[in-house]
mmCIF file of C-alpha atoms and ligand atoms in Angstrom:
data_model
loop_
_atom_site.group_PDB
_atom_site.id
_atom_site.type_symbol
_atom_site.label_atom_id
_atom_site.label_comp_id
_atom_site.label_asym_id
_atom_site.label_seq_id
_atom_site.Cartn_x
_atom_site.Cartn_y
_atom_site.Cartn_z
ATOM 1 C CA MET U 94 -23.245 -28.049 -14.224
ATOM 2 C CA LYS U 95 -21.307 -25.383 -16.051
ATOM 3 C CA GLU U 96 -17.737 -24.930 -14.893
ATOM 4 C CA ARG U 97 -16.473 -21.416 -14.409
ATOM 5 C CA THR U 98 -13.286 -20.695 -16.364
ATOM 6 C CA VAL U 99 -10.748 -17.886 -16.214
ATOM 7 C CA MET U 100 -11.969 -14.681 -17.792
ATOM 8 C CA LYS U 101 -9.045 -12.517 -16.761
ATOM 9 C CA VAL U 102 -5.973 -12.622 -14.509
ATOM 10 C CA VAL U 103 -4.997 -9.356 -12.822
ATOM 11 C CA THR U 104 -1.626 -8.652 -11.228
ATOM 12 C CA PRO U 105 -2.108 -6.603 -8.042
ATOM 13 C CA MET U 106 -0.778 -3.069 -8.151
ATOM 14 C CA ALA U 107 1.494 -1.627 -5.469
ATOM 15 C CA ALA U 108 -0.452 1.175 -3.785
ATOM 16 C CA SER U 109 -0.312 3.378 -0.706
ATOM 17 C CA ASP U 110 -3.408 4.425 1.202
ATOM 18 C CA GLY U 111 -4.460 5.851 4.551
ATOM 19 C CA ALA U 112 -1.536 7.701 6.119
ATOM 20 C CA GLY U 113 0.937 5.642 4.083
ATOM 21 C CA VAL U 114 0.087 1.932 4.296
ATOM 22 C CA ARG U 115 1.789 -0.006 1.514
ATOM 23 C CA LEU U 116 -0.471 -2.626 0.025
ATOM 24 C CA LYS U 117 -1.325 -4.618 -3.077
ATOM 25 C CA ARG U 118 -4.553 -3.466 -4.740
ATOM 26 C CA SER U 119 -6.414 -5.592 -7.290
ATOM 27 C CA ILE U 120 -9.830 -3.912 -7.453
ATOM 28 C CA GLY U 121 -10.173 -0.127 -7.330
ATOM 29 C CA THR U 122 -7.266 0.581 -9.703
ATOM 30 C CA PRO U 123 -6.952 2.223 -13.139
ATOM 31 C CA THR U 124 -6.852 -1.325 -14.581
ATOM 32 C CA LEU U 125 -9.931 -2.605 -12.748
ATOM 33 C CA ASP U 126 -12.114 0.094 -11.192
ATOM 34 C CA HIS U 127 -14.711 -2.364 -9.875
ATOM 35 C CA LEU U 128 -16.153 -5.784 -10.433
ATOM 36 C CA ASP U 129 -19.830 -5.279 -9.569
ATOM 37 C CA PRO U 130 -20.536 -5.387 -6.600
ATOM 38 C CA PHE U 131 -16.861 -5.438 -5.460
ATOM 39 C CA PHE U 132 -15.327 -1.962 -5.377
ATOM 40 C CA LEU U 133 -12.029 -2.649 -3.617
ATOM 41 C CA LEU U 134 -9.711 -5.539 -2.912
ATOM 42 C CA ASP U 135 -6.623 -4.690 -0.884
ATOM 43 C CA HIS U 136 -4.053 -7.175 0.377
ATOM 44 C CA PHE U 137 -1.705 -5.868 3.016
ATOM 45 C CA GLY U 138 1.228 -7.958 4.128
ATOM 46 C CA SER U 139 4.609 -7.002 5.521
ATOM 47 C CA GLU U 140 7.133 -7.884 8.189
ATOM 48 C CA ASN U 141 8.272 -4.279 8.210
ATOM 49 C CA ALA U 142 6.154 -2.163 10.582
ATOM 50 C CA ALA U 143 7.116 0.987 8.624
ATOM 51 C CA ASP U 144 4.975 -0.341 5.743
ATOM 52 C CA TYR U 145 1.761 -0.244 7.761
ATOM 53 C CA ILE U 146 2.073 1.456 11.137
ATOM 54 C CA ALA U 147 0.782 4.857 9.928
ATOM 55 C CA GLY U 148 -2.579 3.121 9.492
ATOM 56 C CA PHE U 149 -5.867 4.607 8.369
ATOM 57 C CA PRO U 150 -6.671 7.618 10.600
ATOM 58 C CA MET U 151 -10.259 8.860 10.988
ATOM 59 C CA HIS U 152 -12.126 8.714 7.662
ATOM 60 C CA PRO U 153 -15.746 8.354 6.553
ATOM 61 C CA HIS U 154 -17.602 5.666 4.608
ATOM 62 C CA ARG U 155 -21.082 5.747 3.132
ATOM 63 C CA GLY U 156 -23.026 3.484 0.781
ATOM 64 C CA ILE U 157 -20.852 0.368 1.029
ATOM 65 C CA GLU U 158 -19.816 -2.536 3.227
ATOM 66 C CA THR U 159 -16.156 -2.889 4.209
ATOM 67 C CA ILE U 160 -14.901 -6.336 5.107
ATOM 68 C CA THR U 161 -11.618 -6.816 6.905
ATOM 69 C CA TYR U 162 -10.156 -10.299 7.250
ATOM 70 C CA MET U 163 -6.869 -10.701 9.082
ATOM 71 C CA LEU U 164 -4.426 -13.580 8.581
ATOM 72 C CA ASP U 165 -1.751 -12.314 10.933
ATOM 73 C CA GLY U 166 -1.169 -9.339 13.192
ATOM 74 C CA SER U 167 -4.016 -7.078 14.283
ATOM 75 C CA VAL U 168 -5.834 -3.841 13.564
ATOM 76 C CA ALA U 169 -7.471 -1.683 16.239
ATOM 77 C CA HIS U 170 -10.607 0.125 15.114
ATOM 78 C CA ARG U 171 -12.677 2.878 16.672
ATOM 79 C CA ASP U 172 -15.671 4.685 15.227
ATOM 80 C CA SER U 173 -17.960 7.680 15.612
ATOM 81 C CA LEU U 174 -20.764 5.526 17.044
ATOM 82 C CA GLY U 175 -18.671 4.490 20.039
ATOM 83 C CA ASN U 176 -17.697 1.051 18.753
ATOM 84 C CA SER U 177 -14.143 -0.109 19.197
ATOM 85 C CA GLY U 178 -12.210 -3.339 19.154
ATOM 86 C CA VAL U 179 -9.287 -5.255 17.771
ATOM 87 C CA ILE U 180 -9.432 -7.415 14.645
ATOM 88 C CA GLY U 181 -6.819 -10.116 15.247
ATOM 89 C CA ALA U 182 -5.382 -13.039 13.280
ATOM 90 C CA GLY U 183 -8.183 -15.083 11.726
ATOM 91 C CA ASP U 184 -10.918 -12.598 12.722
ATOM 92 C CA VAL U 185 -13.298 -10.893 10.352
ATOM 93 C CA GLN U 186 -15.167 -7.617 10.609
ATOM 94 C CA TRP U 187 -18.058 -7.164 8.212
ATOM 95 C CA MET U 188 -19.077 -3.530 8.490
ATOM 96 C CA THR U 189 -22.165 -2.224 6.750
ATOM 97 C CA ALA U 190 -21.368 1.486 6.614
ATOM 98 C CA GLY U 191 -24.806 2.355 5.241
ATOM 99 C CA SER U 192 -25.711 5.999 5.998
ATOM 100 C CA GLY U 193 -22.232 6.581 7.344
ATOM 101 C CA ILE U 194 -19.586 6.067 9.931
ATOM 102 C CA LEU U 195 -16.332 7.812 10.695
ATOM 103 C CA HIS U 196 -13.671 5.420 11.836
ATOM 104 C CA GLU U 197 -9.979 4.755 12.196
ATOM 105 C CA GLU U 198 -8.228 1.481 11.471
ATOM 106 C CA MET U 199 -4.789 1.321 13.022
ATOM 107 C CA PRO U 200 -2.527 -1.715 12.602
ATOM 108 C CA LYS U 201 -0.594 -2.696 15.712
ATOM 109 C CA VAL U 202 3.041 -3.717 15.601
ATOM 110 C CA GLY U 203 2.896 -7.436 16.232
ATOM 111 C CA PRO U 204 5.461 -10.050 17.044
ATOM 112 C CA LYS U 205 5.799 -11.074 13.403
ATOM 113 C CA ARG U 206 3.938 -9.486 10.549
ATOM 114 C CA LEU U 207 0.730 -7.911 9.386
ATOM 115 C CA ASP U 208 -1.256 -9.806 6.787
ATOM 116 C CA GLY U 209 -4.835 -9.411 5.710
ATOM 117 C CA PHE U 210 -7.421 -8.221 3.270
ATOM 118 C CA GLN U 211 -9.991 -5.498 2.960
ATOM 119 C CA ILE U 212 -12.746 -5.653 0.386
ATOM 120 C CA TRP U 213 -15.612 -3.273 -0.305
ATOM 121 C CA VAL U 214 -19.001 -4.485 -1.419
ATOM 122 C CA ASN U 215 -21.395 -1.936 -2.880
ATOM 123 C CA LEU U 216 -24.864 -1.517 -1.365
ATOM 124 C CA PRO U 217 -27.998 -1.248 -3.522
ATOM 125 C CA ALA U 218 -29.761 2.131 -3.777
ATOM 126 C CA LYS U 219 -32.433 1.043 -1.281
ATOM 127 C CA LEU U 220 -29.785 0.278 1.396
ATOM 128 C CA LYS U 221 -27.303 3.103 0.808
ATOM 129 C CA MET U 222 -28.673 4.972 3.832
ATOM 130 C CA THR U 223 -29.391 1.955 6.033
ATOM 131 C CA LYS U 224 -28.373 2.059 9.690
ATOM 132 C CA PRO U 225 -24.676 1.151 10.124
ATOM 133 C CA ARG U 226 -24.098 -2.380 11.387
ATOM 134 C CA TYR U 227 -21.163 -4.564 12.400
ATOM 135 C CA GLN U 228 -20.724 -8.292 12.318
ATOM 136 C CA ASP U 229 -17.528 -8.877 14.292
ATOM 137 C CA VAL U 230 -16.529 -12.504 14.136
ATOM 138 C CA PRO U 231 -13.617 -13.812 16.171
ATOM 139 C CA SER U 232 -11.523 -16.523 14.533
ATOM 140 C CA ALA U 233 -12.913 -19.278 16.775
ATOM 141 C CA ARG U 234 -16.423 -18.627 15.436
ATOM 142 C CA ILE U 235 -15.482 -18.976 11.758
ATOM 143 C CA PRO U 236 -16.371 -22.550 10.733
ATOM 144 C CA GLU U 237 -13.570 -24.577 9.188
ATOM 145 C CA VAL U 238 -14.353 -27.479 6.881
ATOM 146 C CA THR U 239 -11.695 -30.139 6.316
ATOM 147 C CA ARG U 240 -12.182 -32.385 3.280
ATOM 148 C CA PRO U 241 -10.800 -35.939 3.007
ATOM 149 C CA ASP U 242 -7.807 -34.830 0.883
ATOM 150 C CA GLY U 243 -6.726 -32.354 3.564
ATOM 151 C CA THR U 244 -8.174 -29.211 1.973
ATOM 152 C CA ARG U 245 -9.122 -26.731 4.694
ATOM 153 C CA ILE U 246 -11.803 -24.145 4.063
ATOM 154 C CA ARG U 247 -12.618 -21.284 6.419
ATOM 155 C CA VAL U 248 -16.204 -20.242 5.752
ATOM 156 C CA VAL U 249 -16.478 -16.499 6.392
ATOM 157 C CA ALA U 250 -19.700 -16.286 4.372
ATOM 158 C CA GLY U 251 -21.642 -18.657 2.171
ATOM 159 C CA ASP U 252 -22.053 -22.394 2.446
ATOM 160 C CA VAL U 253 -19.545 -25.251 2.113
ATOM 161 C CA ASP U 254 -20.664 -28.882 2.317
ATOM 162 C CA GLY U 255 -23.739 -27.783 4.291
ATOM 163 C CA VAL U 256 -21.743 -25.665 6.731
ATOM 164 C CA ALA U 257 -23.017 -22.087 6.875
ATOM 165 C CA GLY U 258 -20.573 -19.213 7.098
ATOM 166 C CA ALA U 259 -20.140 -16.975 10.121
ATOM 167 C CA VAL U 260 -21.458 -13.816 8.460
ATOM 168 C CA ARG U 261 -25.145 -13.891 7.525
ATOM 169 C CA GLU U 262 -27.929 -11.705 6.220
ATOM 170 C CA ILE U 263 -25.922 -9.678 3.736
ATOM 171 C CA TYR U 264 -27.795 -8.256 0.755
ATOM 172 C CA ALA U 265 -25.234 -9.362 -1.851
ATOM 173 C CA ASP U 266 -25.673 -13.018 -0.808
ATOM 174 C CA PRO U 267 -21.885 -13.320 -0.680
ATOM 175 C CA THR U 268 -19.504 -16.232 -0.529
ATOM 176 C CA TYR U 269 -16.213 -15.508 1.201
ATOM 177 C CA LEU U 270 -13.961 -18.544 1.613
ATOM 178 C CA ASP U 271 -10.311 -18.891 2.625
ATOM 179 C CA VAL U 272 -9.154 -22.128 1.017
ATOM 180 C CA ALA U 273 -5.880 -23.941 1.805
ATOM 181 C CA LEU U 274 -5.189 -26.679 -0.760
ATOM 182 C CA PRO U 275 -2.525 -29.343 -0.326
ATOM 183 C CA ALA U 276 0.031 -29.757 -3.144
ATOM 184 C CA GLY U 277 -1.734 -31.239 -6.154
ATOM 185 C CA GLY U 278 -5.142 -30.918 -4.490
ATOM 186 C CA THR U 279 -8.423 -29.998 -6.146
ATOM 187 C CA PHE U 280 -11.196 -27.828 -4.726
ATOM 188 C CA GLU U 281 -14.679 -27.777 -6.125
ATOM 189 C CA GLN U 282 -17.405 -25.424 -4.975
ATOM 190 C CA PRO U 283 -20.832 -24.505 -6.350
ATOM 191 C CA VAL U 284 -21.155 -20.771 -7.031
ATOM 192 C CA PRO U 285 -24.594 -19.381 -7.942
ATOM 193 C CA ALA U 286 -24.938 -18.688 -11.671
ATOM 194 C CA GLY U 287 -25.112 -14.990 -12.430
ATOM 195 C CA HIS U 288 -23.033 -14.021 -9.405
ATOM 196 C CA THR U 289 -19.733 -12.253 -9.902
ATOM 197 C CA ALA U 290 -16.957 -14.600 -8.765
ATOM 198 C CA LEU U 291 -13.237 -14.219 -8.274
ATOM 199 C CA LEU U 292 -10.254 -15.954 -6.748
ATOM 200 C CA TYR U 293 -7.379 -14.187 -5.043
ATOM 201 C CA VAL U 294 -4.413 -16.539 -4.867
ATOM 202 C CA PHE U 295 -1.860 -15.491 -2.241
ATOM 203 C CA GLN U 296 0.211 -18.621 -1.715
ATOM 204 C CA GLY U 297 1.531 -21.198 -4.186
ATOM 205 C CA ASP U 298 0.006 -21.390 -7.634
ATOM 206 C CA ILE U 299 -3.313 -22.595 -8.997
ATOM 207 C CA GLU U 300 -4.867 -23.731 -12.235
ATOM 208 C CA VAL U 301 -8.506 -23.280 -13.240
ATOM 209 C CA GLY U 302 -10.111 -25.025 -16.220
ATOM 210 C CA GLY U 303 -6.963 -25.511 -18.287
ATOM 211 C CA SER U 304 -5.648 -21.994 -17.572
ATOM 212 C CA GLY U 305 -2.066 -23.103 -16.956
ATOM 213 C CA ALA U 306 -0.299 -22.188 -13.712
ATOM 214 C CA ILE U 307 -1.414 -18.895 -12.156
ATOM 215 C CA PRO U 308 1.180 -17.715 -9.614
ATOM 216 C CA SER U 309 0.475 -15.727 -6.443
ATOM 217 C CA PRO U 310 -0.399 -13.007 -5.841
ATOM 218 C CA ARG U 311 -3.025 -12.706 -8.549
ATOM 219 C CA LEU U 312 -6.706 -11.855 -8.876
ATOM 220 C CA VAL U 313 -8.534 -14.314 -11.107
ATOM 221 C CA ILE U 314 -11.883 -13.210 -12.526
ATOM 222 C CA LEU U 315 -14.102 -16.186 -13.282
ATOM 223 C CA SER U 316 -16.586 -16.549 -16.110
ATOM 224 C CA ASP U 317 -20.244 -17.279 -15.345
ATOM 225 C CA GLY U 318 -21.234 -20.820 -14.434
ATOM 226 C CA ASP U 319 -22.429 -22.980 -11.521
ATOM 227 C CA VAL U 320 -19.229 -24.430 -10.155
ATOM 228 C CA ALA U 321 -15.615 -23.401 -9.582
ATOM 229 C CA ARG U 322 -12.871 -26.011 -9.748
ATOM 230 C CA VAL U 323 -9.374 -25.051 -8.637
ATOM 231 C CA HIS U 324 -6.213 -27.190 -8.724
ATOM 232 C CA ALA U 325 -3.057 -26.536 -6.710
ATOM 233 C CA GLY U 326 0.348 -26.870 -8.349
ATOM 234 C CA SER U 327 3.236 -28.882 -6.879
ATOM 235 C CA ALA U 328 3.205 -26.818 -3.672
ATOM 236 C CA PRO U 329 0.360 -26.072 -1.244
ATOM 237 C CA ALA U 330 -1.788 -23.176 -2.421
ATOM 238 C CA ARG U 331 -4.041 -20.745 -0.589
ATOM 239 C CA PHE U 332 -6.636 -18.436 -2.053
ATOM 240 C CA LEU U 333 -9.820 -16.537 -1.337
ATOM 241 C CA LEU U 334 -12.970 -17.389 -3.258
ATOM 242 C CA LEU U 335 -15.369 -14.434 -3.336
ATOM 243 C CA SER U 336 -18.718 -14.246 -5.033
ATOM 244 C CA ALA U 337 -21.724 -11.935 -4.807
ATOM 245 C CA GLN U 338 -24.799 -10.851 -6.654
ATOM 246 C CA PRO U 339 -24.076 -7.896 -8.971
ATOM 247 C CA LEU U 340 -26.221 -4.763 -8.516
ATOM 248 C CA ALA U 341 -26.252 -3.431 -12.078
ATOM 249 C CA GLU U 342 -27.109 0.072 -10.801
ATOM 250 C CA PRO U 343 -25.583 3.424 -11.682
ATOM 251 C CA PHE U 344 -22.854 4.460 -9.239
ATOM 252 C CA VAL U 345 -20.570 7.356 -8.410
ATOM 253 C CA ARG U 346 -17.461 6.611 -6.362
ATOM 254 C CA TRP U 347 -15.795 9.413 -4.461
ATOM 255 C CA GLY U 348 -12.969 8.117 -2.249
ATOM 256 C CA PRO U 349 -14.618 6.191 0.584
ATOM 257 C CA PHE U 350 -18.201 6.766 -0.657
ATOM 258 C CA VAL U 351 -20.028 4.848 -3.342
ATOM 259 C CA MET U 352 -23.399 6.408 -4.114
ATOM 260 C CA ASN U 353 -25.806 6.248 -7.057
ATOM 261 C CA THR U 354 -25.578 9.886 -8.161
ATOM 262 C CA GLN U 355 -23.215 12.856 -8.122
ATOM 263 C CA ASP U 356 -25.799 14.754 -6.027
ATOM 264 C CA GLU U 357 -25.697 12.095 -3.307
ATOM 265 C CA VAL U 358 -21.908 12.411 -3.168
ATOM 266 C CA ALA U 359 -22.247 16.212 -2.919
ATOM 267 C CA VAL U 360 -24.708 15.770 -0.015
ATOM 268 C CA ALA U 361 -22.291 13.432 1.776
ATOM 269 C CA LEU U 362 -19.441 15.959 1.421
ATOM 270 C CA LYS U 363 -21.669 18.826 2.595
ATOM 271 C CA GLU U 364 -22.826 16.804 5.616
ATOM 272 C CA LEU U 365 -19.212 16.053 6.482
ATOM 273 C CA ARG U 366 -18.445 19.787 6.478
ATOM 274 C CA ASP U 367 -21.622 20.620 8.440
ATOM 275 C CA GLY U 368 -21.111 17.915 11.026
ATOM 276 C CA THR U 369 -24.392 16.198 10.102
ATOM 277 C CA PHE U 370 -22.846 13.194 8.368
ATOM 278 C CA ILE U 371 -23.513 10.733 11.180
ATOM 279 C CA LYS U 372 -27.158 9.765 11.417
ATOM 280 C CA GLY U 373 -26.823 7.890 14.715
HETATM 281 FE FE1 FE J 64 -12.268 2.415 6.540
#
């Protein structure tokens, strides 16, 4: 087994998106445009409603999957296909935008705070125009594995100790874990060789393969290998482990679209103007 080590540590950048939501962005920045197949990693978290209440009014997506995972608070969504719902604390929404949706994502003022993540996973050329699809998973349906040392792992996607994640049948063959490590704890997890893998530490600090302490919040890009081994410092730590198969295809990103060519982006923009963007 080859252990994955730290290739790079990225400090999230303060950003504002939608109608003025303040967030921390680690992928999709001038420093790190993408990490094939991940094209965005946003972490939103605030006790101040003014930081998020403007939300993300109606906007399109095409050619990608957007994955929203909430830790606290909730986001109401509504789309052009007639879907609507609320993504609450612990819930995940795995949306395959495919040929296109128009939707709004509006955080609700909660009793405490809003906390969560949105990532984008690129779709391969052959699925760019696939029919849009949702996997909406309420918190209660996300399996949680507890290891003997008290480590708790929520399995959004992938496999932990033989427990299959809630989200299935995704092209990128992703792993999406939310791992809570006790102080001084160690977490070990096989990650398929050749897959892009990263950690996003958002509580406490961690150490990977002799890296020294990595504080939160940080994005940690892992080298290739078969297994990831993460140690918590002297306080409990919590992080996401994400992995997926890279596409290695040409791409053109334009705002909320990721296509393979400039022409495909031009078509998407023309269809938006013409009102033919939604394929039903
Ligand atoms: Fe969106």
